[in-house]
Each structure stands twice: as structure tokens, then as C-alpha cells.
Amino acid sequence: MTNPYTLAEDAAAALKAATGLDSFDVALVMGSGWVPAADAIGETVAEVPLTDLPGFAPPAVAGHGGKVRVVRTGSGRAALIFLGRTHLYEGRSPDEVVHGIRTAAKAGVRSVVLTNAAGGLRPETQNVGDPVLISDHINKTGANPITGTTFLDLTEVYSKRLRALVKEIDPSLAEGVYVAFRGPTYETPAEIRMLRTLGGDMIGMSTVLEAIAAREAGLEVLGISLVTNPGAGLADEPLNHEEVLEVGRATAARMGVLLAQVVDKL
Ligand code: HPA
């Protein structure tokens, strides 16, 4: 089996060849519902299907695009935007889930913005359509992208510096602890009650492994959840993926403006 770090180096080389650029400043991963917001971040320079690059798994869920777009932002930064991500629940390994992050790191980015859709667990994180800054996470996927004796410090996974920058742009944003389950089922109401007791503020099925891999690579991490629903059992309605995507479409303009401002300040 190919070493995942070497595979990421190969993918970074292929990305440079395919885009004609040889340095990138920041990477963004657009989660469920966030893809429409990508258009506001800058001028598209190139777009490459991920399956053209070594090591990327094809996407399994509608609304998860499977492309990487390179954009030039207003202030001239080169941003790599992953339109869609790979999830554990697709039957993929932790190495496959974080391959985009490792590729971006090998391509030279210094920071990553990880976005996702999440269920809200508390009154402050239950306003559907609101972005919430991730202050920390609880990894309940049972998986980890690192194997071996790399005892990586996770005291500050989500950069305080970057969170402060975002709050200068929008002081109204709440912060919260993101809990990740493997999925693909949504949670039971009993699990949601448990997660609230454990200190969780948002629940989702992604992000945490990518954040760990980014920290391993020495990148600064910013995480933003778009609240698409109250956690299961907190409102009187069943959950569905279409509703998640719909909240994304309805809030795309606001999220796009926020991300464009953030990326220019990083
Ligand atoms: N649970 C898990 N993942 C999610 C949710 C949720 O309630 N909403 C959006 N993604």
C-alpha cells in the first residue's frame, strides 16, 4: 500500500501541473450546503475533478461535488476550494478522508478553513441558517488519521487567532464544540441528550479527522458549522439531507461573503 503522505505529495504535484500554479495560500473544504457559497470567494482560475488526482475517492452523496477549484481572491491569494469531501460513512479509511488536507499541505497552504453542516444541540447553536465557529471538537468517530507514536498535541486545534479574526468581521457569531459521529444515520434523541451532557454544541459527521491531519501538517485551522437543524428530538420533526442542502442554498450568499472576507484576512 502506498504511504499516504507520499500519495499526497504525488497529488500535490499533479494539482500543480493541472492548474499551472505552484503555490497556494489557503485551502477550504466546502461541506454539505456550503458548495453554493464557493462562488463568492474569488475568480476561478482552474477546476480539476478530484478523481484526476492520485488518491482521491469518488464522492457518494448528492450535493458533495468532488472537484477542487482554484480561485484568486480579492487580495490576490490563491485558494484551493474542495467542493465536497470524503466521509468515513462512505466506507472510506481515515487516510482517504484526510487526503485532500494532506494534498493541500504538500501543495504549500498554511491554513485551512473546514466548513460543515451540523445539528444544533443548544439554544445558542440552534438557529437554523446561522454559522457557528468551532472552538474545539469531540471525536466520537472512533477513527484517527494518525497511526503510530505521533502523540500530537490537540490543545488548540482550532486557531484562536483565526477565530478572533472572524469575530472582527462578524462579532455576532457564536462558538461551540463540534462532536463528530461516524454516521451515516442521524442520531437518536437519546444520543443527542448524551452529547449535550458531554459538552457538545453541534453534531455532524465530518471535519474532526481533517482538523487533526491539518494540525499534524502544522496548518492553522478554522472550522465553521452551518446549523441546518436542531439535533434529533429537540424539535418535533424528522431530519433529512434535503433540508440540510436547502438551508445551504438559502444562506449561500451570507456564507460566501463571510468566507471571502475571512480568506482575505487570514
Ligand atoms: N446530525 C449529524 N449530522 C448532521 C446533522 C445532524 O443533526 N445536521 C447536518 N449534519
PDB file of N, CA and C in Angstrom, residues 156-205:
ATOM      1  N   GLU A 156      -4.953  23.176  21.029  1.00  0.00           N
ATOM      2  CA  GLU A 156      -5.607  24.265  20.283  1.00  0.00           C
ATOM      3  C   GLU A 156      -5.717  23.864  18.814  1.00  0.00           C
ATOM      4  N   VAL A 157      -6.673  22.985  18.536  1.00  0.00           N
ATOM      5  CA  VAL A 157      -6.846  22.524  17.157  1.00  0.00           C
ATOM      6  C   VAL A 157      -7.350  23.680  16.292  1.00  0.00           C
ATOM      7  N   TYR A 158      -8.343  24.394  16.803  1.00  0.00           N
ATOM      8  CA  TYR A 158      -8.991  25.464  16.042  1.00  0.00           C
ATOM      9  C   TYR A 158      -8.391  26.794  16.507  1.00  0.00           C
ATOM     10  N   SER A 159      -7.621  27.391  15.638  1.00  0.00           N
ATOM     11  CA  SER A 159      -6.779  28.541  15.970  1.00  0.00           C
ATOM     12  C   SER A 159      -7.549  29.697  16.624  1.00  0.00           C
ATOM     13  N   LYS A 160      -7.053  30.100  17.794  1.00  0.00           N
ATOM     14  CA  LYS A 160      -7.646  31.264  18.478  1.00  0.00           C
ATOM     15  C   LYS A 160      -7.463  32.513  17.632  1.00  0.00           C
ATOM     16  N   ARG A 161      -6.303  32.599  16.981  1.00  0.00           N
ATOM     17  CA  ARG A 161      -6.013  33.779  16.157  1.00  0.00           C
ATOM     18  C   ARG A 161      -7.048  33.901  15.028  1.00  0.00           C
ATOM     19  N   LEU A 162      -7.312  32.784  14.376  1.00  0.00           N
ATOM     20  CA  LEU A 162      -8.265  32.837  13.250  1.00  0.00           C
ATOM     21  C   LEU A 162      -9.684  33.099  13.740  1.00  0.00           C
ATOM     22  N   ARG A 163     -10.030  32.511  14.896  1.00  0.00           N
ATOM     23  CA  ARG A 163     -11.380  32.773  15.425  1.00  0.00           C
ATOM     24  C   ARG A 163     -11.543  34.254  15.749  1.00  0.00           C
ATOM     25  N   ALA A 164     -10.500  34.860  16.293  1.00  0.00           N
ATOM     26  CA  ALA A 164     -10.569  36.289  16.629  1.00  0.00           C
ATOM     27  C   ALA A 164     -10.722  37.125  15.348  1.00  0.00           C
ATOM     28  N   LEU A 165     -10.018  36.718  14.289  1.00  0.00           N
ATOM     29  CA  LEU A 165     -10.147  37.452  13.013  1.00  0.00           C
ATOM     30  C   LEU A 165     -11.583  37.392  12.493  1.00  0.00           C
ATOM     31  N   VAL A 166     -12.183  36.204  12.583  1.00  0.00           N
ATOM     32  CA  VAL A 166     -13.562  36.069  12.083  1.00  0.00           C
ATOM     33  C   VAL A 166     -14.513  36.908  12.928  1.00  0.00           C
ATOM     34  N   LYS A 167     -14.267  36.955  14.217  1.00  0.00           N
ATOM     35  CA  LYS A 167     -15.160  37.737  15.086  1.00  0.00           C
ATOM     36  C   LYS A 167     -15.034  39.237  14.842  1.00  0.00           C
ATOM     37  N   GLU A 168     -13.859  39.655  14.338  1.00  0.00           N
ATOM     38  CA  GLU A 168     -13.755  41.068  13.940  1.00  0.00           C
ATOM     39  C   GLU A 168     -14.688  41.346  12.760  1.00  0.00           C
ATOM     40  N   ILE A 169     -14.818  40.347  11.884  1.00  0.00           N
ATOM     41  CA  ILE A 169     -15.696  40.505  10.723  1.00  0.00           C
ATOM     42  C   ILE A 169     -17.153  40.425  11.156  1.00  0.00           C
ATOM     43  N   ASP A 170     -17.479  39.453  11.991  1.00  0.00           N
ATOM     44  CA  ASP A 170     -18.861  39.273  12.447  1.00  0.00           C
ATOM     45  C   ASP A 170     -18.902  38.940  13.934  1.00  0.00           C
ATOM     46  N   PRO A 171     -18.996  39.980  14.767  1.00  0.00           N
ATOM     47  CA  PRO A 171     -18.972  39.770  16.218  1.00  0.00           C
ATOM     48  C   PRO A 171     -20.173  38.976  16.725  1.00  0.00           C
ATOM     49  N   SER A 172     -21.198  38.800  15.892  1.00  0.00           N
ATOM     50  CA  SER A 172     -22.404  38.114  16.384  1.00  0.00           C
ATOM     51  C   SER A 172     -22.249  36.587  16.379  1.00  0.00           C
ATOM     52  N   LEU A 173     -21.176  36.068  15.785  1.00  0.00           N
ATOM     53  CA  LEU A 173     -21.069  34.604  15.651  1.00  0.00           C
ATOM     54  C   LEU A 173     -20.891  33.923  16.997  1.00  0.00           C
ATOM     55  N   ALA A 174     -21.646  32.836  17.191  1.00  0.00           N
ATOM     56  CA  ALA A 174     -21.470  32.010  18.391  1.00  0.00           C
ATOM     57  C   ALA A 174     -20.297  31.062  18.156  1.00  0.00           C
ATOM     58  N   GLU A 175     -19.778  30.501  19.253  1.00  0.00           N
ATOM     59  CA  GLU A 175     -18.729  29.475  19.179  1.00  0.00           C
ATOM     60  C   GLU A 175     -19.241  28.220  19.843  1.00  0.00           C
ATOM     61  N   GLY A 176     -18.765  27.079  19.417  1.00  0.00           N
ATOM     62  CA  GLY A 176     -19.199  25.864  20.078  1.00  0.00           C
ATOM     63  C   GLY A 176     -18.307  24.673  19.798  1.00  0.00           C
ATOM     64  N   VAL A 177     -18.534  23.638  20.584  1.00  0.00           N
ATOM     65  CA  VAL A 177     -17.794  22.385  20.466  1.00  0.00           C
ATOM     66  C   VAL A 177     -18.536  21.467  19.486  1.00  0.00           C
ATOM     67  N   TYR A 178     -17.807  21.035  18.466  1.00  0.00           N
ATOM     68  CA  TYR A 178     -18.385  20.181  17.417  1.00  0.00           C
ATOM     69  C   TYR A 178     -18.103  18.719  17.754  1.00  0.00           C
ATOM     70  N   VAL A 179     -19.150  17.929  17.783  1.00  0.00           N
ATOM     71  CA  VAL A 179     -18.985  16.497  18.006  1.00  0.00           C
ATOM     72  C   VAL A 179     -19.175  15.783  16.675  1.00  0.00           C
ATOM     73  N   ALA A 180     -18.285  14.837  16.381  1.00  0.00           N
ATOM     74  CA  ALA A 180     -18.458  14.053  15.152  1.00  0.00           C
ATOM     75  C   ALA A 180     -18.776  12.602  15.494  1.00  0.00           C
ATOM     76  N   PHE A 181     -19.840  12.110  14.904  1.00  0.00           N
ATOM     77  CA  PHE A 181     -20.158  10.686  14.861  1.00  0.00           C
ATOM     78  C   PHE A 181     -19.787  10.195  13.465  1.00  0.00           C
ATOM     79  N   ARG A 182     -19.651   8.889  13.322  1.00  0.00           N
ATOM     80  CA  ARG A 182     -19.312   8.350  12.014  1.00  0.00           C
ATOM     81  C   ARG A 182     -20.454   8.488  11.016  1.00  0.00           C
ATOM     82  N   GLY A 183     -21.723   8.437  11.476  1.00  0.00           N
ATOM     83  CA  GLY A 183     -22.856   8.385  10.554  1.00  0.00           C
ATOM     84  C   GLY A 183     -22.900   7.031   9.865  1.00  0.00           C
ATOM     85  N   PRO A 184     -23.664   6.884   8.793  1.00  0.00           N
ATOM     86  CA  PRO A 184     -24.473   7.893   8.130  1.00  0.00           C
ATOM     87  C   PRO A 184     -25.857   8.098   8.744  1.00  0.00           C
ATOM     88  N   THR A 185     -26.229   7.331   9.747  1.00  0.00           N
ATOM     89  CA  THR A 185     -27.531   7.617  10.360  1.00  0.00           C
ATOM     90  C   THR A 185     -27.431   8.934  11.114  1.00  0.00           C
ATOM     91  N   TYR A 186     -28.513   9.666  11.185  1.00  0.00           N
ATOM     92  CA  TYR A 186     -28.589  10.758  12.137  1.00  0.00           C
ATOM     93  C   TYR A 186     -28.687  10.135  13.526  1.00  0.00           C
ATOM     94  N   GLU A 187     -28.621  10.969  14.546  1.00  0.00           N
ATOM     95  CA  GLU A 187     -28.543  10.464  15.905  1.00  0.00           C
ATOM     96  C   GLU A 187     -29.940  10.139  16.437  1.00  0.00           C
ATOM     97  N   THR A 188     -29.964   9.358  17.509  1.00  0.00           N
ATOM     98  CA  THR A 188     -31.227   9.170  18.224  1.00  0.00           C
ATOM     99  C   THR A 188     -31.372  10.325  19.221  1.00  0.00           C
ATOM    100  N   PRO A 189     -32.596  10.612  19.650  1.00  0.00           N
ATOM    101  CA  PRO A 189     -32.764  11.643  20.684  1.00  0.00           C
ATOM    102  C   PRO A 189     -31.954  11.323  21.947  1.00  0.00           C
ATOM    103  N   ALA A 190     -31.816  10.043  22.298  1.00  0.00           N
ATOM    104  CA  ALA A 190     -31.020   9.691  23.490  1.00  0.00           C
ATOM    105  C   ALA A 190     -29.556  10.053  23.280  1.00  0.00           C
ATOM    106  N   GLU A 191     -29.047   9.829  22.063  1.00  0.00           N
ATOM    107  CA  GLU A 191     -27.654  10.212  21.777  1.00  0.00           C
ATOM    108  C   GLU A 191     -27.473  11.724  21.853  1.00  0.00           C
ATOM    109  N   ILE A 192     -28.470  12.443  21.358  1.00  0.00           N
ATOM    110  CA  ILE A 192     -28.393  13.910  21.418  1.00  0.00           C
ATOM    111  C   ILE A 192     -28.362  14.384  22.873  1.00  0.00           C
ATOM    112  N   ARG A 193     -29.181  13.769  23.731  1.00  0.00           N
ATOM    113  CA  ARG A 193     -29.145  14.143  25.166  1.00  0.00           C
ATOM    114  C   ARG A 193     -27.773  13.831  25.752  1.00  0.00           C
ATOM    115  N   MET A 194     -27.209  12.681  25.376  1.00  0.00           N
ATOM    116  CA  MET A 194     -25.874  12.308  25.856  1.00  0.00           C
ATOM    117  C   MET A 194     -24.835  13.343  25.419  1.00  0.00           C
ATOM    118  N   LEU A 195     -24.906  13.740  24.154  1.00  0.00           N
ATOM    119  CA  LEU A 195     -23.894  14.671  23.630  1.00  0.00           C
ATOM    120  C   LEU A 195     -23.969  16.030  24.307  1.00  0.00           C
ATOM    121  N   ARG A 196     -25.182  16.453  24.641  1.00  0.00           N
ATOM    122  CA  ARG A 196     -25.321  17.717  25.386  1.00  0.00           C
ATOM    123  C   ARG A 196     -24.646  17.583  26.748  1.00  0.00           C
ATOM    124  N   THR A 197     -24.840  16.446  27.407  1.00  0.00           N
ATOM    125  CA  THR A 197     -24.216  16.214  28.709  1.00  0.00           C
ATOM    126  C   THR A 197     -22.696  16.193  28.591  1.00  0.00           C
ATOM    127  N   LEU A 198     -22.192  15.683  27.473  1.00  0.00           N
ATOM    128  CA  LEU A 198     -20.744  15.583  27.271  1.00  0.00           C
ATOM    129  C   LEU A 198     -20.091  16.925  26.930  1.00  0.00           C
ATOM    130  N   GLY A 199     -20.901  17.935  26.690  1.00  0.00           N
ATOM    131  CA  GLY A 199     -20.317  19.248  26.381  1.00  0.00           C
ATOM    132  C   GLY A 199     -20.318  19.600  24.902  1.00  0.00           C
ATOM    133  N   GLY A 200     -21.088  18.872  24.114  1.00  0.00           N
ATOM    134  CA  GLY A 200     -21.176  19.187  22.687  1.00  0.00           C
ATOM    135  C   GLY A 200     -22.165  20.309  22.422  1.00  0.00           C
ATOM    136  N   ASP A 201     -21.875  21.102  21.397  1.00  0.00           N
ATOM    137  CA  ASP A 201     -22.787  22.176  20.979  1.00  0.00           C
ATOM    138  C   ASP A 201     -23.359  21.954  19.586  1.00  0.00           C
ATOM    139  N   MET A 202     -22.575  21.244  18.736  1.00  0.00           N
ATOM    140  CA  MET A 202     -23.033  20.911  17.381  1.00  0.00           C
ATOM    141  C   MET A 202     -22.702  19.439  17.131  1.00  0.00           C
ATOM    142  N   ILE A 203     -23.485  18.821  16.238  1.00  0.00           N
ATOM    143  CA  ILE A 203     -23.225  17.417  15.888  1.00  0.00           C
ATOM    144  C   ILE A 203     -23.173  17.275  14.370  1.00  0.00           C
ATOM    145  N   GLY A 204     -22.175  16.517  13.906  1.00  0.00           N
ATOM    146  CA  GLY A 204     -22.053  16.258  12.478  1.00  0.00           C
ATOM    147  C   GLY A 204     -21.262  14.989  12.216  1.00  0.00           C
ATOM    148  N   MET A 205     -20.881  14.791  10.946  1.00  0.00           N
ATOM    149  CA  MET A 205     -20.243  13.527  10.553  1.00  0.00           C
ATOM    150  C   MET A 205     -18.926  13.755   9.819  1.00  0.00           C
TER     151      MET A 205
END
